[in-house]
CSV table of C-alpha atoms and ligand atoms in Angstrom, one decimal:
chain,number,residue,atom,x,y,z
F,9,MET,CA,13.6,14.9,7.2
F,10,ASN,CA,17.4,14.9,6.7
F,11,ASN,CA,19.0,18.2,5.7
F,12,LYS,CA,19.2,17.4,2.0
F,13,ASN,CA,15.5,16.4,1.7
F,14,ARG,CA,14.5,19.4,3.9
F,15,GLU,CA,16.3,21.7,1.6
F,16,LEU,CA,14.7,20.2,-1.4
F,17,TYR,CA,11.3,20.3,0.2
F,18,ASN,CA,11.6,24.0,1.1
F,19,LYS,CA,12.7,24.7,-2.5
F,20,LEU,CA,9.7,22.8,-4.0
F,21,CYS,CA,7.1,24.4,-1.6
F,22,VAL,CA,5.3,27.4,-3.2
F,23,SER,CA,2.0,29.1,-2.8
F,24,ALA,CA,-1.0,27.6,-4.7
F,25,GLU,CA,-1.0,30.8,-6.9
F,26,GLU,CA,2.6,30.3,-7.9
F,27,ALA,CA,2.1,26.6,-8.6
F,28,ILE,CA,-0.9,27.2,-10.9
F,29,SER,CA,0.9,30.0,-12.8
F,30,ASN,CA,2.6,27.0,-14.6
F,31,ILE,CA,-0.7,26.2,-16.3
F,32,LYS,CA,-0.8,27.8,-19.7
F,33,ASN,CA,-3.8,28.7,-21.9
F,34,GLY,CA,-4.9,25.6,-23.9
F,35,ASP,CA,-3.3,23.2,-21.4
F,36,THR,CA,-4.7,19.8,-20.5
F,37,VAL,CA,-4.6,19.1,-16.8
F,38,ILE,CA,-5.3,15.8,-15.1
F,39,LEU,CA,-6.7,16.0,-11.6
F,40,ASP,CA,-6.6,13.6,-8.7
F,41,MET,CA,-10.1,12.4,-7.7
F,42,GLY,CA,-12.4,11.2,-4.9
F,43,CYS,CA,-11.3,11.6,-1.4
F,44,CYS,CA,-7.9,12.9,-2.5
F,45,GLU,CA,-9.2,15.6,-4.8
F,46,PRO,CA,-6.7,18.5,-4.4
F,47,ARG,CA,-9.4,20.9,-3.4
F,48,GLY,CA,-7.1,23.6,-2.1
F,49,ILE,CA,-5.3,24.0,-5.4
F,50,GLU,CA,-8.6,23.6,-7.4
F,51,ARG,CA,-10.0,26.5,-5.3
F,52,ALA,CA,-7.0,28.7,-6.3
F,53,ILE,CA,-7.6,27.9,-10.0
F,54,VAL,CA,-11.3,28.7,-9.7
F,55,ASN,CA,-10.6,32.0,-7.8
F,56,ASN,CA,-8.2,33.0,-10.6
F,57,TYR,CA,-10.3,31.8,-13.5
F,58,GLU,CA,-10.0,35.0,-15.5
F,59,ASN,CA,-6.3,34.3,-16.0
F,60,PHE,CA,-7.0,31.0,-17.8
F,61,HIS,CA,-8.3,30.4,-21.3
F,62,GLY,CA,-9.2,27.1,-22.9
F,63,VAL,CA,-7.7,24.9,-20.1
F,64,GLU,CA,-9.2,21.4,-20.1
F,65,PHE,CA,-9.5,19.4,-17.0
F,66,TYR,CA,-9.9,15.6,-16.8
F,67,GLN,CA,-11.0,13.9,-13.6
F,68,MET,CA,-12.8,10.8,-12.5
F,69,ILE,CA,-15.2,10.5,-9.5
F,70,VAL,CA,-15.7,13.6,-7.3
F,71,CYS,CA,-17.3,13.6,-3.9
F,72,GLY,CA,-18.8,17.1,-3.8
F,73,GLU,CA,-19.4,19.8,-6.4
F,74,THR,CA,-17.2,19.8,-9.5
F,75,PRO,CA,-15.9,23.3,-9.4
F,76,PHE,CA,-15.0,23.5,-13.1
F,77,ALA,CA,-18.2,22.2,-14.6
F,78,ASN,CA,-19.9,25.5,-14.5
F,79,GLU,CA,-21.4,27.5,-17.3
F,80,LYS,CA,-19.8,30.7,-15.9
F,81,PHE,CA,-16.3,29.3,-16.8
F,82,LYS,CA,-17.1,29.0,-20.5
F,83,GLY,CA,-14.0,29.9,-22.6
F,84,HIS,CA,-11.8,29.6,-19.5
F,85,PHE,CA,-12.3,25.9,-18.5
F,86,LYS,CA,-13.5,22.8,-20.2
F,87,TYR,CA,-14.3,19.9,-17.9
F,88,ASN,CA,-14.1,16.3,-19.1
F,89,SER,CA,-15.4,13.7,-16.6
F,90,LEU,CA,-14.1,10.1,-16.7
F,91,PHE,CA,-17.0,9.1,-14.4
F,92,ALA,CA,-20.0,11.3,-14.0
F,93,SER,CA,-21.5,11.8,-10.6
F,94,SER,CA,-24.4,13.8,-9.1
F,95,SER,CA,-22.2,16.9,-9.1
F,96,ASN,CA,-21.7,17.0,-12.9
F,97,ARG,CA,-24.5,15.0,-14.4
F,98,LYS,CA,-26.5,18.2,-15.1
F,99,ALA,CA,-23.4,19.9,-16.6
F,100,ILE,CA,-22.8,17.0,-18.9
F,101,ALA,CA,-26.5,16.8,-19.9
F,102,LEU,CA,-26.5,20.5,-20.7
F,103,GLY,CA,-23.3,20.3,-22.7
F,104,TYR,CA,-21.0,22.5,-20.6
F,105,ALA,CA,-19.1,19.5,-19.5
F,106,ASP,CA,-18.3,16.2,-21.3
F,107,TYR,CA,-17.8,12.6,-20.5
F,108,THR,CA,-15.2,10.2,-21.9
F,109,PRO,CA,-16.0,6.5,-21.8
F,110,CYS,CA,-13.0,4.3,-20.9
F,111,PHE,CA,-12.4,1.0,-19.1
F,112,PHE,CA,-10.7,1.9,-15.8
F,113,TYR,CA,-7.7,-0.3,-16.3
F,114,GLU,CA,-7.0,1.3,-19.7
F,115,MET,CA,-7.4,4.8,-18.4
F,116,PRO,CA,-3.7,5.5,-17.6
F,117,GLU,CA,-2.7,4.4,-21.1
F,118,VAL,CA,-5.5,6.4,-22.7
F,119,ILE,CA,-4.5,9.5,-20.6
F,120,ARG,CA,-0.8,9.1,-21.5
F,121,ASP,CA,-1.1,8.3,-25.2
F,122,ILE,CA,-4.3,10.1,-26.3
F,123,ILE,CA,-5.3,12.8,-23.8
F,124,LYS,CA,-1.7,13.7,-23.2
F,125,PRO,CA,-2.0,16.1,-20.2
F,126,ARG,CA,0.9,18.5,-19.6
F,127,VAL,CA,0.0,19.2,-16.0
F,128,SER,CA,-1.0,16.8,-13.1
F,129,ILE,CA,-2.4,17.9,-9.8
F,130,CYS,CA,-2.7,15.5,-6.9
F,131,SER,CA,-2.8,15.3,-3.1
F,132,VAL,CA,-0.1,13.7,-1.0
F,133,CYS,CA,0.7,13.3,2.7
F,134,PRO,CA,3.6,15.2,4.3
F,135,PRO,CA,7.0,13.6,3.5
F,136,ASP,CA,8.7,11.1,5.8
F,137,GLU,CA,12.3,11.3,7.1
F,138,ASN,CA,13.6,10.2,3.7
F,139,GLY,CA,11.5,12.6,1.6
F,140,TYR,CA,8.8,10.0,0.6
F,141,VAL,CA,5.2,11.0,0.3
F,142,SER,CA,2.1,8.9,-0.3
F,143,LEU,CA,-0.7,9.5,-2.7
F,144,GLY,CA,-3.0,8.4,0.1
F,145,ALA,CA,-6.5,7.1,-0.5
F,146,ASN,CA,-6.2,7.4,-4.3
F,147,VAL,CA,-3.6,5.9,-6.5
F,148,ASP,CA,-5.8,4.8,-9.5
F,149,TYR,CA,-4.8,6.7,-12.7
F,150,ILE,CA,-2.9,9.5,-10.9
F,151,ALA,CA,0.2,7.5,-9.9
F,152,SER,CA,1.4,6.7,-13.4
F,153,THR,CA,0.2,10.0,-14.8
F,154,ILE,CA,2.6,11.9,-12.5
F,155,ASP,CA,5.5,10.0,-14.1
F,156,TYR,CA,5.2,11.6,-17.5
F,157,CYS,CA,3.5,15.0,-17.0
F,158,GLU,CA,5.8,18.0,-17.6
F,159,ILE,CA,4.4,19.9,-14.6
F,160,LYS,CA,3.6,17.9,-11.5
F,161,ILE,CA,1.9,19.7,-8.7
F,162,ALA,CA,0.9,18.2,-5.3
F,163,GLN,CA,-1.1,19.5,-2.4
F,164,VAL,CA,0.6,18.4,0.7
F,165,ASN,CA,-2.1,17.7,3.3
F,166,LYS,CA,-1.6,16.2,6.7
F,167,HIS,CA,-5.0,14.6,6.5
F,168,VAL,CA,-4.0,12.4,3.6
F,169,PRO,CA,-3.2,8.9,5.0
F,170,ARG,CA,0.2,7.4,4.3
F,171,THR,CA,-0.8,4.3,2.3
F,172,LEU,CA,1.6,1.7,1.1
F,173,GLY,CA,2.1,-0.1,-2.2
F,174,GLY,CA,2.2,2.0,-5.4
F,175,ALA,CA,1.2,5.1,-3.6
F,176,ILE,CA,4.8,6.1,-2.6
F,177,LYS,CA,6.6,8.9,-4.5
F,178,HIS,CA,9.7,10.9,-3.6
F,179,ILE,CA,9.3,14.7,-3.3
F,180,SER,CA,12.0,15.0,-6.1
F,181,GLU,CA,9.4,13.7,-8.5
F,182,PHE,CA,7.3,16.8,-8.2
F,183,THR,CA,7.7,20.3,-9.8
F,184,HIS,CA,5.9,22.1,-7.0
F,185,LEU,CA,4.4,21.2,-3.6
F,186,VAL,CA,1.7,23.4,-2.0
F,187,GLU,CA,1.1,23.0,1.7
F,188,ILE,CA,-2.7,23.1,2.4
F,189,ASP,CA,-4.1,21.1,5.3
F,190,GLU,CA,-7.8,20.4,5.0
F,191,GLU,CA,-10.1,17.5,6.0
F,192,LEU,CA,-10.7,15.0,3.1
F,193,PRO,CA,-14.1,14.8,1.6
F,194,GLU,CA,-16.0,11.9,3.1
F,195,VAL,CA,-18.4,9.4,1.6
F,196,PRO,CA,-20.5,8.1,4.5
F,197,SER,CA,-22.3,4.7,4.4
F,198,ILE,CA,-26.0,5.2,3.9
F,199,PRO,CA,-28.3,3.2,6.3
F,200,LEU,CA,-29.3,-0.1,4.5
F,201,THR,CA,-32.9,-0.6,3.4
F,202,ASP,CA,-34.7,-3.9,3.7
F,203,ILE,CA,-34.4,-4.4,-0.1
F,204,GLU,CA,-30.6,-3.9,0.0
F,205,MET,CA,-30.4,-6.3,2.9
F,206,ALA,CA,-32.2,-8.9,0.9
F,207,ILE,CA,-29.9,-8.3,-2.1
F,208,GLY,CA,-26.9,-8.6,0.3
F,209,LYS,CA,-28.2,-12.0,1.5
F,210,ASN,CA,-28.7,-13.3,-2.0
F,211,CYS,CA,-25.2,-12.1,-3.1
F,212,ALA,CA,-23.6,-13.5,0.1
F,213,SER,CA,-25.1,-16.9,-0.7
F,214,LEU,CA,-23.0,-17.0,-3.9
F,215,ILE,CA,-19.8,-16.2,-2.0
F,216,ASN,CA,-18.0,-19.2,-0.5
F,217,ASP,CA,-15.3,-19.4,2.2
F,218,GLY,CA,-11.9,-18.8,0.7
F,219,ASP,CA,-13.2,-16.7,-2.3
F,220,CYS,CA,-11.6,-13.4,-3.2
F,221,ILE,CA,-14.1,-10.5,-3.7
F,222,GLN,CA,-14.4,-7.2,-5.5
F,223,LEU,CA,-17.1,-4.8,-4.4
F,224,GLY,CA,-18.3,-2.0,-6.7
F,225,ILE,CA,-19.8,1.4,-6.2
F,226,GLY,CA,-23.3,2.4,-4.9
F,227,GLY,CA,-25.6,1.2,-2.1
F,228,ILE,CA,-25.2,-2.6,-2.6
F,229,PRO,CA,-21.6,-3.2,-1.4
F,230,ASN,CA,-22.2,-2.3,2.2
F,231,ALA,CA,-25.3,-4.6,2.2
F,232,ILE,CA,-23.1,-7.4,1.1
F,233,CYS,CA,-20.4,-6.7,3.7
F,234,ALA,CA,-23.2,-6.8,6.3
F,235,GLU,CA,-24.0,-10.4,5.3
F,236,LEU,CA,-20.4,-11.7,5.1
F,237,GLY,CA,-19.7,-11.8,8.8
F,238,HIS,CA,-20.0,-15.6,9.1
F,239,LYS,CA,-17.7,-16.4,6.1
F,240,LYS,CA,-14.1,-17.5,6.5
F,241,ASP,CA,-10.8,-16.8,4.8
F,242,LEU,CA,-12.1,-14.3,2.3
F,243,GLY,CA,-9.7,-12.2,0.1
F,244,LEU,CA,-10.3,-8.6,-1.0
F,245,HIS,CA,-8.9,-7.4,-4.3
F,246,SER,CA,-11.0,-4.4,-5.4
F,247,GLU,CA,-10.8,-1.3,-7.4
F,248,MET,CA,-12.4,0.6,-4.5
F,249,VAL,CA,-13.6,0.0,-0.9
F,250,GLY,CA,-15.7,1.9,1.5
F,251,ASP,CA,-16.1,1.8,5.3
F,252,GLY,CA,-18.0,-1.5,5.1
F,253,VAL,CA,-14.9,-3.6,4.8
F,254,ILE,CA,-13.2,-2.4,8.0
F,255,GLU,CA,-15.1,-4.7,10.3
F,256,LEU,CA,-14.6,-7.7,8.0
F,257,ILE,CA,-10.9,-7.2,8.0
F,258,GLU,CA,-10.6,-6.5,11.7
F,259,SER,CA,-12.7,-9.5,12.6
F,260,GLY,CA,-10.5,-11.7,10.3
F,261,VAL,CA,-13.3,-12.7,7.9
F,262,ILE,CA,-11.2,-11.1,5.2
F,263,ASN,CA,-7.6,-12.3,5.8
F,264,ASN,CA,-6.4,-12.8,2.2
F,265,SER,CA,-4.9,-16.1,3.2
F,266,GLN,CA,-6.1,-18.0,0.1
F,267,LYS,CA,-5.0,-15.4,-2.5
F,268,ASN,CA,-2.6,-16.7,-5.2
F,269,ILE,CA,-1.0,-13.2,-5.4
F,270,ASP,CA,-0.6,-10.6,-2.7
F,271,LYS,CA,-1.2,-13.2,0.0
F,272,GLY,CA,-2.2,-11.7,3.3
F,273,LYS,CA,-2.8,-8.3,1.8
F,274,THR,CA,-5.9,-6.4,0.9
F,275,VAL,CA,-5.3,-4.7,-2.4
F,276,VAL,CA,-7.3,-1.8,-3.8
F,277,SER,CA,-6.8,1.2,-6.1
F,278,PHE,CA,-8.8,3.8,-4.2
F,279,CYS,CA,-10.8,4.3,-1.0
F,280,PHE,CA,-14.2,5.9,-0.9
F,281,GLY,CA,-15.2,6.3,2.8
F,282,THR,CA,-14.9,8.4,5.9
F,283,LYS,CA,-12.1,9.3,8.3
F,284,MET,CA,-12.6,5.9,9.9
F,285,LEU,CA,-11.4,4.3,6.7
F,286,PHE,CA,-8.6,6.8,6.2
F,287,ASP,CA,-7.3,6.1,9.7
F,288,PHE,CA,-7.6,2.4,9.1
F,289,ILE,CA,-5.5,2.4,5.9
F,290,ASP,CA,-2.9,4.9,7.3
F,291,SER,CA,0.5,3.1,7.5
F,292,ASN,CA,-1.3,-0.3,7.4
F,293,PRO,CA,1.2,-2.8,6.1
F,294,LEU,CA,-1.6,-5.3,5.2
F,295,PHE,CA,-3.4,-2.8,3.0
F,296,GLU,CA,-2.0,-1.7,-0.4
F,297,VAL,CA,-3.3,1.0,-2.7
F,298,ASN,CA,-2.0,0.3,-6.2
F,299,PRO,CA,-2.2,1.7,-9.7
F,300,ILE,CA,-5.5,0.9,-11.5
F,301,GLU,CA,-3.7,-0.5,-14.6
F,302,ILE,CA,-2.5,-3.3,-12.3
F,303,VAL,CA,-5.3,-3.8,-9.9
F,304,ASN,CA,-8.1,-3.8,-12.4
F,305,HIS,CA,-6.4,-5.5,-15.3
F,306,PRO,CA,-8.4,-8.6,-16.2
F,307,LEU,CA,-5.1,-10.5,-16.4
F,308,THR,CA,-4.3,-9.6,-12.8
F,309,VAL,CA,-7.7,-10.6,-11.6
F,310,SER,CA,-7.5,-13.8,-13.6
F,311,LYS,CA,-4.5,-14.9,-11.5
F,312,ILE,CA,-6.7,-15.0,-8.4
F,313,ASP,CA,-8.7,-18.3,-8.0
F,314,ASN,CA,-12.3,-18.2,-7.0
F,315,PHE,CA,-12.7,-14.5,-7.8
F,316,VAL,CA,-16.2,-13.0,-7.3
F,317,SER,CA,-16.9,-9.6,-8.6
F,318,VAL,CA,-20.0,-7.7,-7.4
F,319,ASN,CA,-21.2,-4.6,-9.2
F,320,SER,CA,-24.5,-2.8,-9.6
F,321,CYS,CA,-26.5,-1.5,-12.5
F,322,VAL,CA,-29.4,0.7,-13.7
F,323,GLN,CA,-31.2,-1.7,-16.1
F,324,VAL,CA,-31.0,-5.2,-17.5
F,325,ASP,CA,-33.0,-6.2,-20.6
F,326,LEU,CA,-34.4,-9.7,-21.1
F,327,MET,CA,-31.3,-10.7,-23.1
F,328,GLY,CA,-29.1,-9.9,-20.2
F,329,GLN,CA,-27.6,-6.7,-21.5
F,330,VAL,CA,-26.6,-4.5,-18.6
F,331,VAL,CA,-26.8,-0.7,-18.4
F,332,SER,CA,-24.9,0.7,-15.5
F,333,ASP,CA,-23.8,4.2,-16.2
F,334,SER,CA,-26.6,5.9,-18.0
F,335,VAL,CA,-30.4,6.5,-17.5
F,336,GLY,CA,-31.6,6.9,-21.1
F,337,TYR,CA,-29.5,9.7,-22.6
F,338,THR,CA,-28.3,11.0,-19.2
F,339,GLN,CA,-24.8,10.0,-18.2
F,340,ILE,CA,-25.1,9.2,-14.5
F,341,SER,CA,-21.7,7.5,-13.8
F,342,GLY,CA,-19.1,5.6,-15.8
F,343,VAL,CA,-18.1,2.1,-16.7
F,344,GLY,CA,-15.5,2.3,-13.9
F,345,GLY,CA,-14.1,-1.1,-13.3
F,346,GLN,CA,-17.3,-3.1,-13.8
F,347,VAL,CA,-16.2,-4.7,-17.1
F,348,ASP,CA,-12.6,-5.1,-16.0
F,349,PHE,CA,-13.8,-7.3,-13.1
F,350,VAL,CA,-16.5,-9.1,-14.9
F,351,ARG,CA,-13.9,-10.2,-17.5
F,352,GLY,CA,-11.2,-10.9,-14.9
F,353,ALA,CA,-13.6,-13.0,-12.8
F,354,ALA,CA,-14.6,-14.9,-15.9
F,355,LEU,CA,-10.9,-15.7,-16.5
F,356,SER,CA,-10.3,-16.7,-12.8
F,357,LYS,CA,-10.3,-20.4,-12.0
F,358,GLY,CA,-13.6,-20.9,-10.2
F,359,GLY,CA,-14.4,-17.2,-10.7
F,360,ARG,CA,-17.8,-15.6,-11.3
F,361,SER,CA,-19.4,-12.2,-11.6
F,362,ILE,CA,-22.5,-10.8,-10.0
F,363,ILE,CA,-24.5,-7.8,-11.1
F,364,ALA,CA,-26.8,-6.9,-8.1
F,365,MET,CA,-29.6,-4.4,-8.2
F,366,PRO,CA,-32.9,-3.6,-6.6
F,367,SER,CA,-35.7,-4.9,-8.9
F,368,SER,CA,-37.3,-1.5,-9.2
F,369,ALA,CA,-36.3,2.2,-9.1
F,370,LYS,CA,-38.0,5.5,-8.3
F,371,GLY,CA,-40.0,4.2,-5.3
F,372,GLY,CA,-41.1,1.0,-7.1
F,373,THR,CA,-42.6,2.8,-10.1
F,374,ILE,CA,-40.0,1.6,-12.7
F,375,SER,CA,-38.8,-2.0,-13.3
F,376,LYS,CA,-35.1,-2.3,-13.6
F,377,ILE,CA,-35.6,-5.5,-15.6
F,378,VAL,CA,-37.0,-4.4,-18.9
F,379,ALA,CA,-38.0,-5.9,-22.3
F,380,VAL,CA,-36.0,-3.2,-24.2
F,381,ILE,CA,-33.4,-0.8,-22.7
F,382,ASP,CA,-34.3,2.9,-22.7
F,383,GLU,CA,-33.5,4.9,-25.8
F,384,GLY,CA,-30.1,6.6,-25.5
F,385,ALA,CA,-28.8,4.2,-22.7
F,386,ALA,CA,-25.4,2.6,-23.2
F,387,ILE,CA,-24.7,-1.1,-22.7
F,388,THR,CA,-22.0,-1.4,-20.0
F,389,THR,CA,-21.7,-5.2,-19.6
F,390,SER,CA,-22.7,-7.1,-22.7
F,391,ARG,CA,-24.9,-10.1,-22.8
F,392,ASN,CA,-21.9,-12.2,-23.7
F,393,ASP,CA,-20.0,-11.1,-20.5
F,394,VAL,CA,-22.9,-11.2,-18.1
F,395,ASP,CA,-23.0,-14.0,-15.5
F,396,TYR,CA,-25.2,-13.7,-12.3
F,397,ILE,CA,-28.0,-11.1,-12.0
F,398,VAL,CA,-29.2,-10.7,-8.4
F,399,THR,CA,-32.3,-8.8,-7.1
F,400,GLU,CA,-34.1,-8.9,-3.8
F,401,TYR,CA,-36.3,-11.6,-5.4
F,402,GLY,CA,-33.6,-14.0,-6.2
F,403,ILE,CA,-30.7,-15.0,-8.4
F,404,ALA,CA,-30.6,-15.6,-12.2
F,405,ARG,CA,-27.4,-17.2,-13.6
F,406,LEU,CA,-27.5,-16.2,-17.3
F,407,LYS,CA,-24.2,-17.6,-18.5
F,408,GLY,CA,-24.8,-20.5,-20.9
F,409,LEU,CA,-28.6,-19.8,-21.1
F,410,SER,CA,-30.4,-19.2,-24.4
F,411,LEU,CA,-32.3,-16.0,-25.1
F,412,LYS,CA,-35.6,-17.6,-24.0
F,413,GLU,CA,-34.0,-19.2,-20.9
F,414,ARG,CA,-32.5,-15.9,-19.9
F,415,ALA,CA,-35.7,-14.0,-20.4
F,416,LYS,CA,-37.6,-16.5,-18.2
F,417,ALA,CA,-34.9,-16.4,-15.5
F,418,LEU,CA,-35.0,-12.6,-15.4
F,419,ILE,CA,-38.8,-12.4,-15.3
F,420,GLY,CA,-38.5,-14.8,-12.3
F,421,ILE,CA,-36.4,-12.2,-10.3
F,422,ALA,CA,-38.2,-9.1,-11.5
F,423,HIS,CA,-40.5,-7.1,-9.2
F,424,PRO,CA,-43.9,-9.0,-9.1
F,425,ASN,CA,-45.7,-5.8,-10.2
F,426,PHE,CA,-43.9,-5.9,-13.5
F,427,ARG,CA,-43.8,-9.7,-14.2
F,428,ASP,CA,-47.0,-9.8,-16.3
F,429,ALA,CA,-45.8,-7.0,-18.6
F,430,LEU,CA,-42.5,-8.7,-19.0
F,431,ALA,CA,-44.2,-12.0,-19.8
F,432,GLU,CA,-46.3,-10.2,-22.4
F,433,ALA,CA,-43.1,-8.8,-24.0
F,434,TYR,CA,-41.7,-12.3,-24.0
F,435,GLU,CA,-44.8,-13.7,-25.8
F,436,LYS,CA,-44.6,-10.9,-28.4
F,437,ARG,CA,-41.0,-11.6,-29.0
F,438,PHE,CA,-40.9,-15.4,-29.0
F,439,ASN,CA,-44.5,-16.2,-30.1
F,440,GLN,CA,-45.1,-18.3,-27.0
F,441,LYS,CA,-45.9,-17.8,-23.3
F,442,PRO,CA,-42.9,-18.0,-21.0
F,443,PHE,CA,-44.5,-20.2,-18.3
H,18,COA,N1,-34.6,4.1,-14.4
H,18,COA,C1,-34.5,5.4,-14.0
H,18,COA,N2,-33.7,5.9,-13.1
H,18,COA,C2,-32.9,5.0,-12.4
H,18,COA,C3,-32.9,3.6,-12.7
H,18,COA,C4,-33.8,3.2,-13.8
H,18,COA,N3,-33.9,1.9,-14.1
H,18,COA,N4,-32.0,3.0,-12.0
H,18,COA,C5,-31.5,3.9,-11.2
H,18,COA,N5,-32.0,5.1,-11.5
H,18,COA,C6,-31.7,6.4,-10.9
H,18,COA,C7,-31.9,6.4,-9.4
H,18,COA,O1,-33.2,6.7,-9.0
H,18,COA,C8,-30.9,7.5,-8.9
H,18,COA,O2,-31.4,8.7,-9.3
H,18,COA,P1,-31.3,9.9,-8.2
H,18,COA,O3,-29.8,10.1,-8.0
H,18,COA,O4,-32.0,11.1,-8.9
H,18,COA,O5,-32.0,9.5,-7.0
H,18,COA,C9,-29.7,7.2,-9.9
H,18,COA,O6,-30.2,6.6,-11.0
H,18,COA,C10,-28.6,6.4,-9.2
H,18,COA,O7,-29.2,5.2,-8.8
H,18,COA,P2,-28.9,4.5,-7.4
H,18,COA,O8,-29.7,3.3,-7.3
H,18,COA,O9,-29.1,5.5,-6.3
H,18,COA,O10,-27.4,4.3,-7.6
H,18,COA,P3,-26.3,3.6,-6.6
H,18,COA,O11,-25.6,4.7,-5.9
H,18,COA,O12,-26.7,2.4,-5.9
H,18,COA,O13,-25.3,3.1,-7.8
H,18,COA,C11,-24.9,2.5,-10.1
H,18,COA,C12,-25.7,2.3,-8.8
H,18,COA,C13,-25.4,1.5,-11.1
H,18,COA,C14,-25.2,3.9,-10.6
H,18,COA,C15,-23.4,2.3,-9.7
H,18,COA,O14,-23.2,1.1,-9.2
H,18,COA,C16,-22.5,2.5,-11.0
H,18,COA,O15,-22.2,3.6,-11.3
H,18,COA,N6,-22.1,1.4,-11.6
H,18,COA,C17,-21.3,1.5,-12.8
H,18,COA,C18,-19.8,1.4,-12.5
H,18,COA,C19,-19.4,0.3,-11.8
H,18,COA,O16,-20.0,-0.7,-11.6
H,18,COA,N7,-18.1,0.3,-11.4
H,18,COA,C20,-17.5,-0.7,-10.6
H,18,COA,C21,-16.7,-0.2,-9.5
H,18,COA,S1,-16.5,1.6,-9.5
C-alpha cells in the first residue's frame, strides 16, 4: 500500500472491542452472512453481551450456529433472520428469534428504508496497493447496506477471497477495520443419493445447449451440475453457487458465451462452498460477485435469453402451489431468490423455471406432493408463477394447465406409494376419477 493508504489503514484498524463500542443500546445492526459472516467480531459482541441492551441483529443465511439467537441473551440481543437455517429454526419456533419474509432482490431496499440499521458489520480481504478491499464470497445485501450505515465495521481476514465486480470497496468507506484472520466457514457438498441423481437427470433434460442457468440452495443443485457435463455453451447467472459449478466452468461447459449481458462472465451474488470454491473465485476476472438487487432483479434476469432457473421445495399441492421455506408452522429457510428467478425466467425470451424435489420426505414416509398443503405452511411460489415441477419420477409442466390437468400431471410424478391417496383426493374434489 502507498503511504497515504497505509496511514489511513493504520488509523482505521482497531481492536474488535473498540469497534463494537460504537454499538449503542437499542441499535439495529446488519450482519454479513454465509461464508463471510464476520465471526471474529460477532464473538467479541457475544463475549461482551452484558454491555448491550436491546440491540437487534438482522442477518440472512448462516453456516454454523447463530450466536445471538439464544435465550440467554434475552433483553440484550434480538435476532431477526432473513433466511432461517438449522442453526436458528428452533430459536424462531420458540420465539426468541424472529424471521422476516422478503424477496431477496428487494432486501437491500427494505433494509435501507424500513429496517434502517445504524451499524453494519462485514468481512473483507486485506487491502491492495491502492487501499481497495473486496467483500469476498458475499456481496448480496451487504454491499449497498455499507453505503448508508452510520457505523461501518469490517473484519479484515486474509482468508476472504478477493472477488471482483460489486465486491470492491475502498478502506476510506469504513469507520473501523478489525484484523482477525480465521478460516471461512465451509459448506461441503453432500454425496449424491440415487434419488438426487435421477432428479438431476430429469432437470438436465430440460436444459439445452446455450441456456443460462440459475441454481438454488439445497441438495439438488450439485445433482444437476453432475448431469450437465455433456452440455455446451451454458451461461451461469445465479444468486448463489456451490463447489459443483467449478468443474463445469473449468471444463468449458459453462462459458457464458451466449449471454446477452455479462458475456463471458459468471455472475453470482454469493458463494456457498468450500476453500476450493474460495480459491477458484479469488481474483478470477471471469467471475463476478454482484449486489443482490441487480443479480436477482427479475428485470435483470429477463434480459438473458433462454434463462432456466432451478430451485427446490418442501411441498407442492395439486394446484401447483409451492411451499419452499416452511414445514407447517416451522420456518425452515426463506424465500431467498426463488420467486425472483421464477419471475425473471418467465420474462426471459425462451426462459423457463423448474422446481425440483424428491417425491417424498422423511425416509419415504411423507409425500411432498399433497392434496392440501400443511396447516401453517406459507406459499412461496404461487400457482400462477409455477412452471415445471420435477421429481425422480418425471417432469410435470404446469404452466397453461387447468386445475384438473395440473392435479393429474402431479399425481403422475408423485411417489407411487402415495398416488392412490392423491387420486382419491382428486375424485373428492372434482367428482370424477383422474385416470
Ligand atoms: N414434510 C416434512 N418435512 C420436510 C418436507 C415435508 N414435505 N420436506 C422437507 N422436509 C424436511 C426435511 O426432512 C429436512 O428436515 P431435517 O433438516 O430435520 O432433516 C428439512 O425439511 C429440509 O429439507 P431438505 O430436503 O434436507 O432440504 P434441502 O437442503 O434439500 O433444501 C429447501 C430444500 C426447499 C429447504 C431449499 O431449497 C430452500 O430453502 N428453498 C427455498 C429458497 C430458495 O429456493 N431459494 C433460491 C436460492 S437461495
